Amino acid sequence: MDDQPKQGRLQVLYLVIFLMLSVLVLRLAYLQIVKGESFHSDASTTTFAKLAVLPSRGRIYDAQHHLLAYDQPSFSLVLTRLNSKRQNYAAMARQIAPLFHTSAAHLEDLMEHKDPGSTQVRILQNATPEQVTYIVEHQSSLPGLRIIEDPKRAYRYGSLAGHVVGYVHPVPANEARTYVDKGYLLDEWVGLDGVERSYESVLHGHLGERVLTLNGFGVPKSDLGLDPPPVAGDNVELTLDGHLQATAQEIVVDELQHVKAKYHYNPRDAEAVLLDVRTGGVLSMVSYPYYNPSWYNSGKSYEAHATYLNGPLTPMINHALESPRAPGSTVKPVNVLVGLQHGVITPDTRIHDHGYEVVGESKMLDWQPRGHGIVGPVGAIAQSCDTFMYDMGMWLAHWHDGPPKGESVGRWIVYDRIRALNWLFDAEAAFGLGPLTGIDLPYEVSGRLYDNLRQYSVAHAKEELKREGYYYDKGTLYDVAAAAIGQNQQFTPMQLADYALTLANRGVRLRPHVLHRVIATDGHVKRTVERVELGRVPFRADYVNLVRKGMWATTNRPGGTAYRAFRGAPYEAAGKTGTAQIERNRDISLFIGYAPADHPQVCVAVMVPGGGESGETAVPIARKLFDAYFREHHEYFAPSEWTDTDIPDVWKTDRVLLS
């Protein structure tokens, strides 16, 4: 009796299955017979396109995490070349030219010839909302043209630390192959200066691709998603103190305006570098005149400032790294060390300076016409006595009113004189003067050495001495004396700052750097830059302490060449002034130093070509920079004089500070 209901249910189930299969067969027949041709057409005309998706470029922060550089939204018009007869470049160019305020011929030329061989090219950037809307709404008549999000670099504080931060620009033609080999698009924007260039591989991230299906007209039918998705670049945090940098840039400009009004000087450039003595981190790097990295964001902006950027003021050159100049008397501390180490002077050596010294037939003058009287090594540094250095340099070359007994002047010139030059230049190099410092910024150049106005190579001179027993370079009798006071050398402000740091550290030389940390987009620290010790100078500690005493006397003892500027400072600094003549009546004003003198935290190098004597320009700048540093760190000054670390809002405008 139970079998009857079961059989009835099975019959119903079979009927349902039969009806469903019948419907399915009929549907398949309809699709095959009625719609088959249409589907075949769609299948034969549907294509796939991959559009590159740019990653977000990493951000740049200062030491207090002030945002210096970042990406902001922007849109670009991109063409995907479809190799289809339906993609009529001339017709598309005519259609959109009025909207984009350019000629149809120009647009057609871009579509045809820009980046030949590339499937995807950017036609125009910084599209307006009106342009974006039009392209989206007219896809059917503009096959292959699309609007993509294309972030634009923004520099929040304009010309603040422009030479350090750098700028971005489309890949230069002469570097195209290098970037393409790294997987870049030809029209991508890359770092061309400063941190933007040095850390391009960190900031750039990785391209992604969006996969689309297109119909025969090049109109997107569906978005299949990102494969692979773009990977944002990492962020970087610098050692740079944004507030101190802003203050330093204003100090330099204010001082240049002051000396122009008071002394009628007109310096074409000026540099000031502040380093953290304990780490080698760059706290501030000033290269005047300044530029705003944002000027490179568009052709229109660049054209508006091209005359200034490419003019005689050379604002695009980071003179702190790229312009070696004569260091003048700033080299006297290290050269005194050479004399002490080689035994030609002792801590008790004294000379009577009458204002000049006769070297051969040349009368070499001291900067003080009446001389300094009785002078020893400490006084030679503090008072910057040229005569003492002339004597010491010639003694180093074994010249005492003539060559060593039994040696001709000719032999002395090609042997003893050369050895003395090598000793001086080698010691300066050990302190960071001459070689590349290795700072993590582009375009740094090495210093230059001279002998009788001809460029001099210590390595070549040593090689010749070893092989031949002499080195003939047409040098003159008094070149060692000139080198002893810094007139035969040229060093960059960064090298001078590294030298000051080494003196502050009692002979320990560190590598300067601007990067502090690399930080991933999720906030975790991927890398922290530690202090890098480059070496220790080969001089006795008591001799190093002696020259440091001379540098202390320079700023703290009456008669010191920087005493007037530092008198009354609530801290004790140590330093060395320098004045080097580059043209008639046009001197380089220089100062190197550190503070506080007993336990240094910060060191400085200031160079102002055309700034007159050191006390007129470089020393006042250095004093104000030290003051700014200690006020910000709430040391030595009264609380009412303390400053915070915020960057003034005025730097959010296009503030270039041209004098």
Short mmCIF file of N, CA and C in Angstrom, two decimals, residues 42-167:
data_model
loop_
_atom_site.label_atom_id
_atom_site.label_comp_id
_atom_site.label_asym_id
_atom_site.label_seq_id
_atom_site.Cartn_x
_atom_site.Cartn_y
_atom_site.Cartn_z
N ASP A 42 30.10 39.93 -31.38
CA ASP A 42 30.64 40.51 -30.14
C ASP A 42 31.94 39.84 -29.74
N ALA A 43 31.97 38.50 -29.86
CA ALA A 43 33.16 37.76 -29.44
C ALA A 43 34.35 38.12 -30.31
N SER A 44 34.10 38.37 -31.58
CA SER A 44 35.20 38.65 -32.49
C SER A 44 35.70 40.08 -32.37
N THR A 45 34.87 40.98 -31.82
CA THR A 45 35.28 42.38 -31.72
C THR A 45 35.67 42.80 -30.31
N THR A 46 35.37 42.01 -29.31
CA THR A 46 35.73 42.35 -27.93
C THR A 46 37.24 42.18 -27.74
N THR A 47 37.88 43.19 -27.19
CA THR A 47 39.32 43.13 -26.90
C THR A 47 39.55 43.45 -25.44
N PHE A 48 40.74 43.09 -24.99
CA PHE A 48 41.14 43.40 -23.62
C PHE A 48 42.18 44.51 -23.65
N ALA A 49 42.11 45.37 -22.68
CA ALA A 49 43.10 46.45 -22.56
C ALA A 49 43.60 46.51 -21.12
N LYS A 50 44.89 46.77 -21.00
CA LYS A 50 45.48 46.95 -19.67
C LYS A 50 45.95 48.39 -19.54
N LEU A 51 45.41 49.08 -18.58
CA LEU A 51 45.79 50.46 -18.34
C LEU A 51 46.68 50.52 -17.11
N ALA A 52 47.84 51.15 -17.27
CA ALA A 52 48.74 51.28 -16.13
C ALA A 52 48.10 52.17 -15.07
N VAL A 53 48.22 51.78 -13.83
CA VAL A 53 47.70 52.55 -12.71
C VAL A 53 48.89 52.99 -11.86
N LEU A 54 49.08 54.29 -11.77
CA LEU A 54 50.23 54.81 -11.05
C LEU A 54 50.08 54.61 -9.55
N PRO A 55 51.17 54.27 -8.89
CA PRO A 55 51.11 54.18 -7.43
C PRO A 55 51.16 55.57 -6.82
N SER A 56 50.70 55.68 -5.62
CA SER A 56 50.83 56.94 -4.89
C SER A 56 52.28 57.07 -4.45
N ARG A 57 52.89 58.22 -4.74
CA ARG A 57 54.29 58.45 -4.38
C ARG A 57 54.39 58.68 -2.88
N GLY A 58 55.46 58.17 -2.28
CA GLY A 58 55.65 58.32 -0.85
C GLY A 58 55.77 59.77 -0.42
N ARG A 59 55.43 60.04 0.81
CA ARG A 59 55.50 61.39 1.36
C ARG A 59 56.88 61.68 1.94
N ILE A 60 57.20 62.97 2.01
CA ILE A 60 58.46 63.41 2.62
C ILE A 60 58.13 64.28 3.83
N TYR A 61 58.67 63.90 4.98
CA TYR A 61 58.45 64.63 6.23
C TYR A 61 59.78 65.17 6.76
N ASP A 62 59.69 66.23 7.57
CA ASP A 62 60.89 66.69 8.26
C ASP A 62 61.02 65.93 9.58
N ALA A 63 61.99 66.30 10.40
CA ALA A 63 62.27 65.57 11.64
C ALA A 63 61.11 65.65 12.64
N GLN A 64 60.31 66.72 12.57
CA GLN A 64 59.16 66.87 13.47
C GLN A 64 57.87 66.37 12.81
N HIS A 65 58.01 65.66 11.72
CA HIS A 65 56.90 65.07 10.97
C HIS A 65 56.00 66.13 10.33
N HIS A 66 56.57 67.27 10.00
CA HIS A 66 55.86 68.22 9.15
C HIS A 66 55.89 67.67 7.72
N LEU A 67 54.73 67.70 7.06
CA LEU A 67 54.63 67.17 5.71
C LEU A 67 55.22 68.17 4.71
N LEU A 68 56.28 67.77 4.01
CA LEU A 68 56.96 68.65 3.07
C LEU A 68 56.54 68.40 1.63
N ALA A 69 56.36 67.12 1.26
CA ALA A 69 55.99 66.78 -0.12
C ALA A 69 55.00 65.62 -0.10
N TYR A 70 53.98 65.68 -0.97
CA TYR A 70 52.94 64.66 -0.99
C TYR A 70 52.23 64.69 -2.34
N ASP A 71 51.43 63.67 -2.61
CA ASP A 71 50.63 63.62 -3.83
C ASP A 71 49.24 64.18 -3.57
N GLN A 72 48.72 64.95 -4.51
CA GLN A 72 47.34 65.40 -4.43
C GLN A 72 46.61 64.97 -5.71
N PRO A 73 45.28 64.77 -5.62
CA PRO A 73 44.54 64.22 -6.77
C PRO A 73 44.67 65.09 -8.02
N SER A 74 44.78 64.42 -9.13
CA SER A 74 44.83 65.09 -10.43
C SER A 74 44.38 64.07 -11.47
N PHE A 75 43.96 64.55 -12.64
CA PHE A 75 43.45 63.64 -13.67
C PHE A 75 44.14 63.93 -15.00
N SER A 76 44.42 62.85 -15.73
CA SER A 76 45.09 62.97 -17.02
C SER A 76 44.27 62.28 -18.11
N LEU A 77 44.44 62.78 -19.32
CA LEU A 77 43.82 62.18 -20.50
C LEU A 77 44.82 61.19 -21.09
N VAL A 78 44.41 59.92 -21.18
CA VAL A 78 45.30 58.86 -21.62
C VAL A 78 44.73 58.20 -22.87
N LEU A 79 45.63 57.90 -23.80
CA LEU A 79 45.23 57.20 -25.03
C LEU A 79 45.78 55.79 -25.00
N THR A 80 44.89 54.81 -25.24
CA THR A 80 45.32 53.43 -25.46
C THR A 80 45.25 53.17 -26.96
N ARG A 81 46.39 52.88 -27.56
CA ARG A 81 46.44 52.64 -29.01
C ARG A 81 45.89 51.25 -29.30
N LEU A 82 44.79 51.19 -30.10
CA LEU A 82 44.05 49.95 -30.31
C LEU A 82 44.41 49.24 -31.60
N ASN A 83 45.20 49.87 -32.45
CA ASN A 83 45.50 49.30 -33.77
C ASN A 83 44.22 48.97 -34.52
N SER A 84 43.24 49.85 -34.43
CA SER A 84 41.94 49.63 -35.07
C SER A 84 41.65 50.77 -36.03
N LYS A 85 41.06 50.43 -37.18
CA LYS A 85 40.70 51.45 -38.15
C LYS A 85 39.66 52.43 -37.60
N ARG A 86 38.91 51.97 -36.60
CA ARG A 86 37.86 52.81 -36.03
C ARG A 86 38.44 53.90 -35.12
N GLN A 87 39.77 53.80 -34.82
CA GLN A 87 40.40 54.80 -33.96
C GLN A 87 41.01 55.88 -34.86
N ASN A 88 40.22 56.90 -35.13
CA ASN A 88 40.62 57.98 -36.04
C ASN A 88 41.19 59.14 -35.21
N TYR A 89 42.52 59.22 -35.16
CA TYR A 89 43.17 60.25 -34.33
C TYR A 89 42.78 61.66 -34.75
N ALA A 90 42.71 61.88 -36.06
CA ALA A 90 42.40 63.23 -36.55
C ALA A 90 41.00 63.65 -36.10
N ALA A 91 40.04 62.74 -36.21
CA ALA A 91 38.66 63.07 -35.83
C ALA A 91 38.56 63.31 -34.32
N MET A 92 39.22 62.46 -33.54
CA MET A 92 39.18 62.64 -32.09
C MET A 92 39.84 63.95 -31.68
N ALA A 93 40.97 64.28 -32.33
CA ALA A 93 41.68 65.51 -32.00
C ALA A 93 40.81 66.73 -32.29
N ARG A 94 40.11 66.71 -33.44
CA ARG A 94 39.23 67.83 -33.78
C ARG A 94 38.10 67.96 -32.76
N GLN A 95 37.61 66.83 -32.29
CA GLN A 95 36.46 66.85 -31.38
C GLN A 95 36.82 67.47 -30.03
N ILE A 96 38.00 67.16 -29.50
CA ILE A 96 38.31 67.60 -28.13
C ILE A 96 39.22 68.82 -28.06
N ALA A 97 39.80 69.25 -29.18
CA ALA A 97 40.75 70.37 -29.16
C ALA A 97 40.16 71.63 -28.52
N PRO A 98 38.95 72.06 -28.90
CA PRO A 98 38.42 73.29 -28.27
C PRO A 98 38.27 73.16 -26.76
N LEU A 99 37.88 71.98 -26.30
CA LEU A 99 37.68 71.77 -24.88
C LEU A 99 38.99 71.86 -24.10
N PHE A 100 40.09 71.40 -24.74
CA PHE A 100 41.38 71.40 -24.06
C PHE A 100 42.25 72.60 -24.43
N HIS A 101 41.66 73.56 -25.14
CA HIS A 101 42.32 74.84 -25.44
C HIS A 101 43.67 74.66 -26.12
N THR A 102 43.69 73.78 -27.12
CA THR A 102 44.90 73.56 -27.90
C THR A 102 44.49 73.25 -29.32
N SER A 103 45.45 73.10 -30.20
CA SER A 103 45.12 72.85 -31.61
C SER A 103 44.91 71.36 -31.86
N ALA A 104 44.05 71.08 -32.83
CA ALA A 104 43.81 69.69 -33.22
C ALA A 104 45.09 69.05 -33.75
N ALA A 105 45.89 69.85 -34.46
CA ALA A 105 47.14 69.32 -35.03
C ALA A 105 48.09 68.86 -33.92
N HIS A 106 48.15 69.65 -32.85
CA HIS A 106 49.02 69.28 -31.73
C HIS A 106 48.55 67.99 -31.08
N LEU A 107 47.25 67.87 -30.85
CA LEU A 107 46.72 66.66 -30.24
C LEU A 107 46.92 65.44 -31.13
N GLU A 108 46.70 65.61 -32.42
CA GLU A 108 46.89 64.49 -33.34
C GLU A 108 48.35 64.04 -33.36
N ASP A 109 49.24 65.00 -33.30
CA ASP A 109 50.67 64.67 -33.28
C ASP A 109 51.03 63.87 -32.03
N LEU A 110 50.46 64.26 -30.89
CA LEU A 110 50.71 63.52 -29.65
C LEU A 110 50.18 62.09 -29.76
N MET A 111 48.96 61.95 -30.31
CA MET A 111 48.37 60.62 -30.44
C MET A 111 49.19 59.73 -31.36
N GLU A 112 49.71 60.32 -32.41
CA GLU A 112 50.44 59.54 -33.40
C GLU A 112 51.87 59.23 -32.96
N HIS A 113 52.55 60.22 -32.39
CA HIS A 113 54.01 60.10 -32.28
C HIS A 113 54.58 60.13 -30.87
N LYS A 114 53.80 60.49 -29.86
CA LYS A 114 54.39 60.52 -28.52
C LYS A 114 54.74 59.10 -28.06
N ASP A 115 55.94 58.95 -27.52
CA ASP A 115 56.41 57.66 -27.01
C ASP A 115 56.10 56.53 -27.98
N PRO A 116 56.68 56.57 -29.19
CA PRO A 116 56.40 55.52 -30.18
C PRO A 116 56.71 54.13 -29.62
N GLY A 117 55.84 53.21 -29.90
CA GLY A 117 56.01 51.85 -29.38
C GLY A 117 55.26 51.60 -28.09
N SER A 118 54.83 52.67 -27.43
CA SER A 118 54.07 52.50 -26.19
C SER A 118 52.59 52.33 -26.51
N THR A 119 51.94 51.38 -25.84
CA THR A 119 50.51 51.15 -26.03
C THR A 119 49.69 52.24 -25.37
N GLN A 120 50.16 52.72 -24.23
CA GLN A 120 49.41 53.72 -23.47
C GLN A 120 50.25 54.97 -23.29
N VAL A 121 49.72 56.13 -23.63
CA VAL A 121 50.45 57.40 -23.50
C VAL A 121 49.54 58.46 -22.89
N ARG A 122 50.14 59.33 -22.10
CA ARG A 122 49.41 60.47 -21.56
C ARG A 122 49.41 61.57 -22.59
N ILE A 123 48.22 62.06 -22.88
CA ILE A 123 48.07 63.12 -23.87
C ILE A 123 48.08 64.49 -23.19
N LEU A 124 47.33 64.62 -22.11
CA LEU A 124 47.25 65.88 -21.38
C LEU A 124 47.12 65.59 -19.89
N GLN A 125 47.61 66.50 -19.08
CA GLN A 125 47.53 66.35 -17.63
C GLN A 125 46.70 67.47 -17.02
N ASN A 126 46.39 67.30 -15.73
CA ASN A 126 45.65 68.31 -14.96
C ASN A 126 44.31 68.65 -15.63
N ALA A 127 43.57 67.63 -15.99
CA ALA A 127 42.27 67.85 -16.63
C ALA A 127 41.29 68.49 -15.64
N THR A 128 40.47 69.40 -16.15
CA THR A 128 39.47 70.07 -15.33
C THR A 128 38.25 69.18 -15.17
N PRO A 129 37.38 69.45 -14.19
CA PRO A 129 36.15 68.66 -14.04
C PRO A 129 35.31 68.65 -15.31
N GLU A 130 35.26 69.78 -16.01
CA GLU A 130 34.49 69.85 -17.25
C GLU A 130 35.07 68.91 -18.30
N GLN A 131 36.40 68.87 -18.41
CA GLN A 131 37.05 68.00 -19.38
C GLN A 131 36.85 66.53 -19.03
N VAL A 132 36.96 66.23 -17.74
CA VAL A 132 36.75 64.85 -17.29
C VAL A 132 35.35 64.38 -17.65
N THR A 133 34.36 65.19 -17.36
CA THR A 133 32.96 64.82 -17.62
C THR A 133 32.73 64.59 -19.12
N TYR A 134 33.29 65.45 -19.94
CA TYR A 134 33.08 65.33 -21.39
C TYR A 134 33.65 64.02 -21.91
N ILE A 135 34.87 63.68 -21.51
CA ILE A 135 35.50 62.45 -22.01
C ILE A 135 34.71 61.22 -21.57
N VAL A 136 34.24 61.22 -20.35
CA VAL A 136 33.48 60.07 -19.83
C VAL A 136 32.17 59.91 -20.59
N GLU A 137 31.52 61.03 -20.91
CA GLU A 137 30.21 60.98 -21.55
C GLU A 137 30.29 60.70 -23.05
N HIS A 138 31.48 60.84 -23.65
CA HIS A 138 31.60 60.67 -25.11
C HIS A 138 32.55 59.53 -25.47
N GLN A 139 32.57 58.49 -24.65
CA GLN A 139 33.45 57.36 -24.90
C GLN A 139 33.19 56.70 -26.25
N SER A 140 31.94 56.67 -26.68
CA SER A 140 31.62 55.98 -27.94
C SER A 140 32.28 56.63 -29.15
N SER A 141 32.50 57.94 -29.09
CA SER A 141 33.13 58.63 -30.23
C SER A 141 34.61 58.91 -30.00
N LEU A 142 35.13 58.46 -28.86
CA LEU A 142 36.54 58.69 -28.54
C LEU A 142 37.20 57.37 -28.14
N PRO A 143 37.24 56.42 -29.06
CA PRO A 143 37.76 55.09 -28.72
C PRO A 143 39.22 55.16 -28.25
N GLY A 144 39.48 54.55 -27.12
CA GLY A 144 40.84 54.49 -26.58
C GLY A 144 41.20 55.65 -25.68
N LEU A 145 40.41 56.70 -25.66
CA LEU A 145 40.69 57.84 -24.79
C LEU A 145 39.99 57.64 -23.45
N ARG A 146 40.75 57.80 -22.37
CA ARG A 146 40.18 57.63 -21.03
C ARG A 146 40.78 58.67 -20.10
N ILE A 147 40.05 58.94 -19.05
CA ILE A 147 40.55 59.78 -17.97
C ILE A 147 41.03 58.87 -16.84
N ILE A 148 42.25 59.09 -16.39
CA ILE A 148 42.76 58.30 -15.26
C ILE A 148 43.18 59.25 -14.14
N GLU A 149 43.15 58.73 -12.92
CA GLU A 149 43.66 59.51 -11.80
C GLU A 149 45.18 59.50 -11.87
N ASP A 150 45.77 60.67 -11.85
CA ASP A 150 47.22 60.82 -12.05
C ASP A 150 47.74 61.80 -11.00
N PRO A 151 48.12 61.32 -9.82
CA PRO A 151 48.47 62.22 -8.72
C PRO A 151 49.56 63.23 -9.10
N LYS A 152 49.43 64.45 -8.60
CA LYS A 152 50.39 65.51 -8.86
C LYS A 152 51.13 65.83 -7.56
N ARG A 153 52.43 66.06 -7.67
CA ARG A 153 53.25 66.32 -6.49
C ARG A 153 52.99 67.72 -5.97
N ALA A 154 52.87 67.83 -4.66
CA ALA A 154 52.65 69.13 -4.02
C ALA A 154 53.72 69.34 -2.96
N TYR A 155 54.18 70.57 -2.85
CA TYR A 155 55.20 70.95 -1.88
C TYR A 155 54.60 72.00 -0.96
N ARG A 156 54.26 71.57 0.24
CA ARG A 156 53.42 72.36 1.12
C ARG A 156 54.04 73.70 1.50
N TYR A 157 55.36 73.73 1.62
CA TYR A 157 56.01 74.95 2.10
C TYR A 157 56.85 75.63 1.01
N GLY A 158 56.49 75.40 -0.24
CA GLY A 158 57.12 76.13 -1.33
C GLY A 158 58.63 75.98 -1.38
N SER A 159 59.34 77.10 -1.28
CA SER A 159 60.79 77.10 -1.44
C SER A 159 61.54 76.68 -0.18
N LEU A 160 60.84 76.28 0.86
CA LEU A 160 61.51 75.81 2.07
C LEU A 160 62.29 74.53 1.75
N ALA A 161 63.60 74.57 1.92
CA ALA A 161 64.48 73.42 1.70
C ALA A 161 64.32 72.83 0.30
N GLY A 162 64.06 73.69 -0.67
CA GLY A 162 63.85 73.19 -2.03
C GLY A 162 65.01 72.36 -2.54
N HIS A 163 66.26 72.78 -2.26
CA HIS A 163 67.42 72.04 -2.74
C HIS A 163 67.57 70.69 -2.05
N VAL A 164 67.06 70.57 -0.84
CA VAL A 164 67.13 69.29 -0.12
C VAL A 164 66.01 68.37 -0.58
N VAL A 165 64.79 68.88 -0.62
CA VAL A 165 63.63 68.06 -1.00
C VAL A 165 63.69 67.67 -2.47
N GLY A 166 64.05 68.64 -3.34
CA GLY A 166 64.10 68.37 -4.77
C GLY A 166 62.75 68.52 -5.44
N TYR A 167 62.63 68.03 -6.68
CA TYR A 167 61.39 68.14 -7.44
C TYR A 167 61.24 66.93 -8.36
#
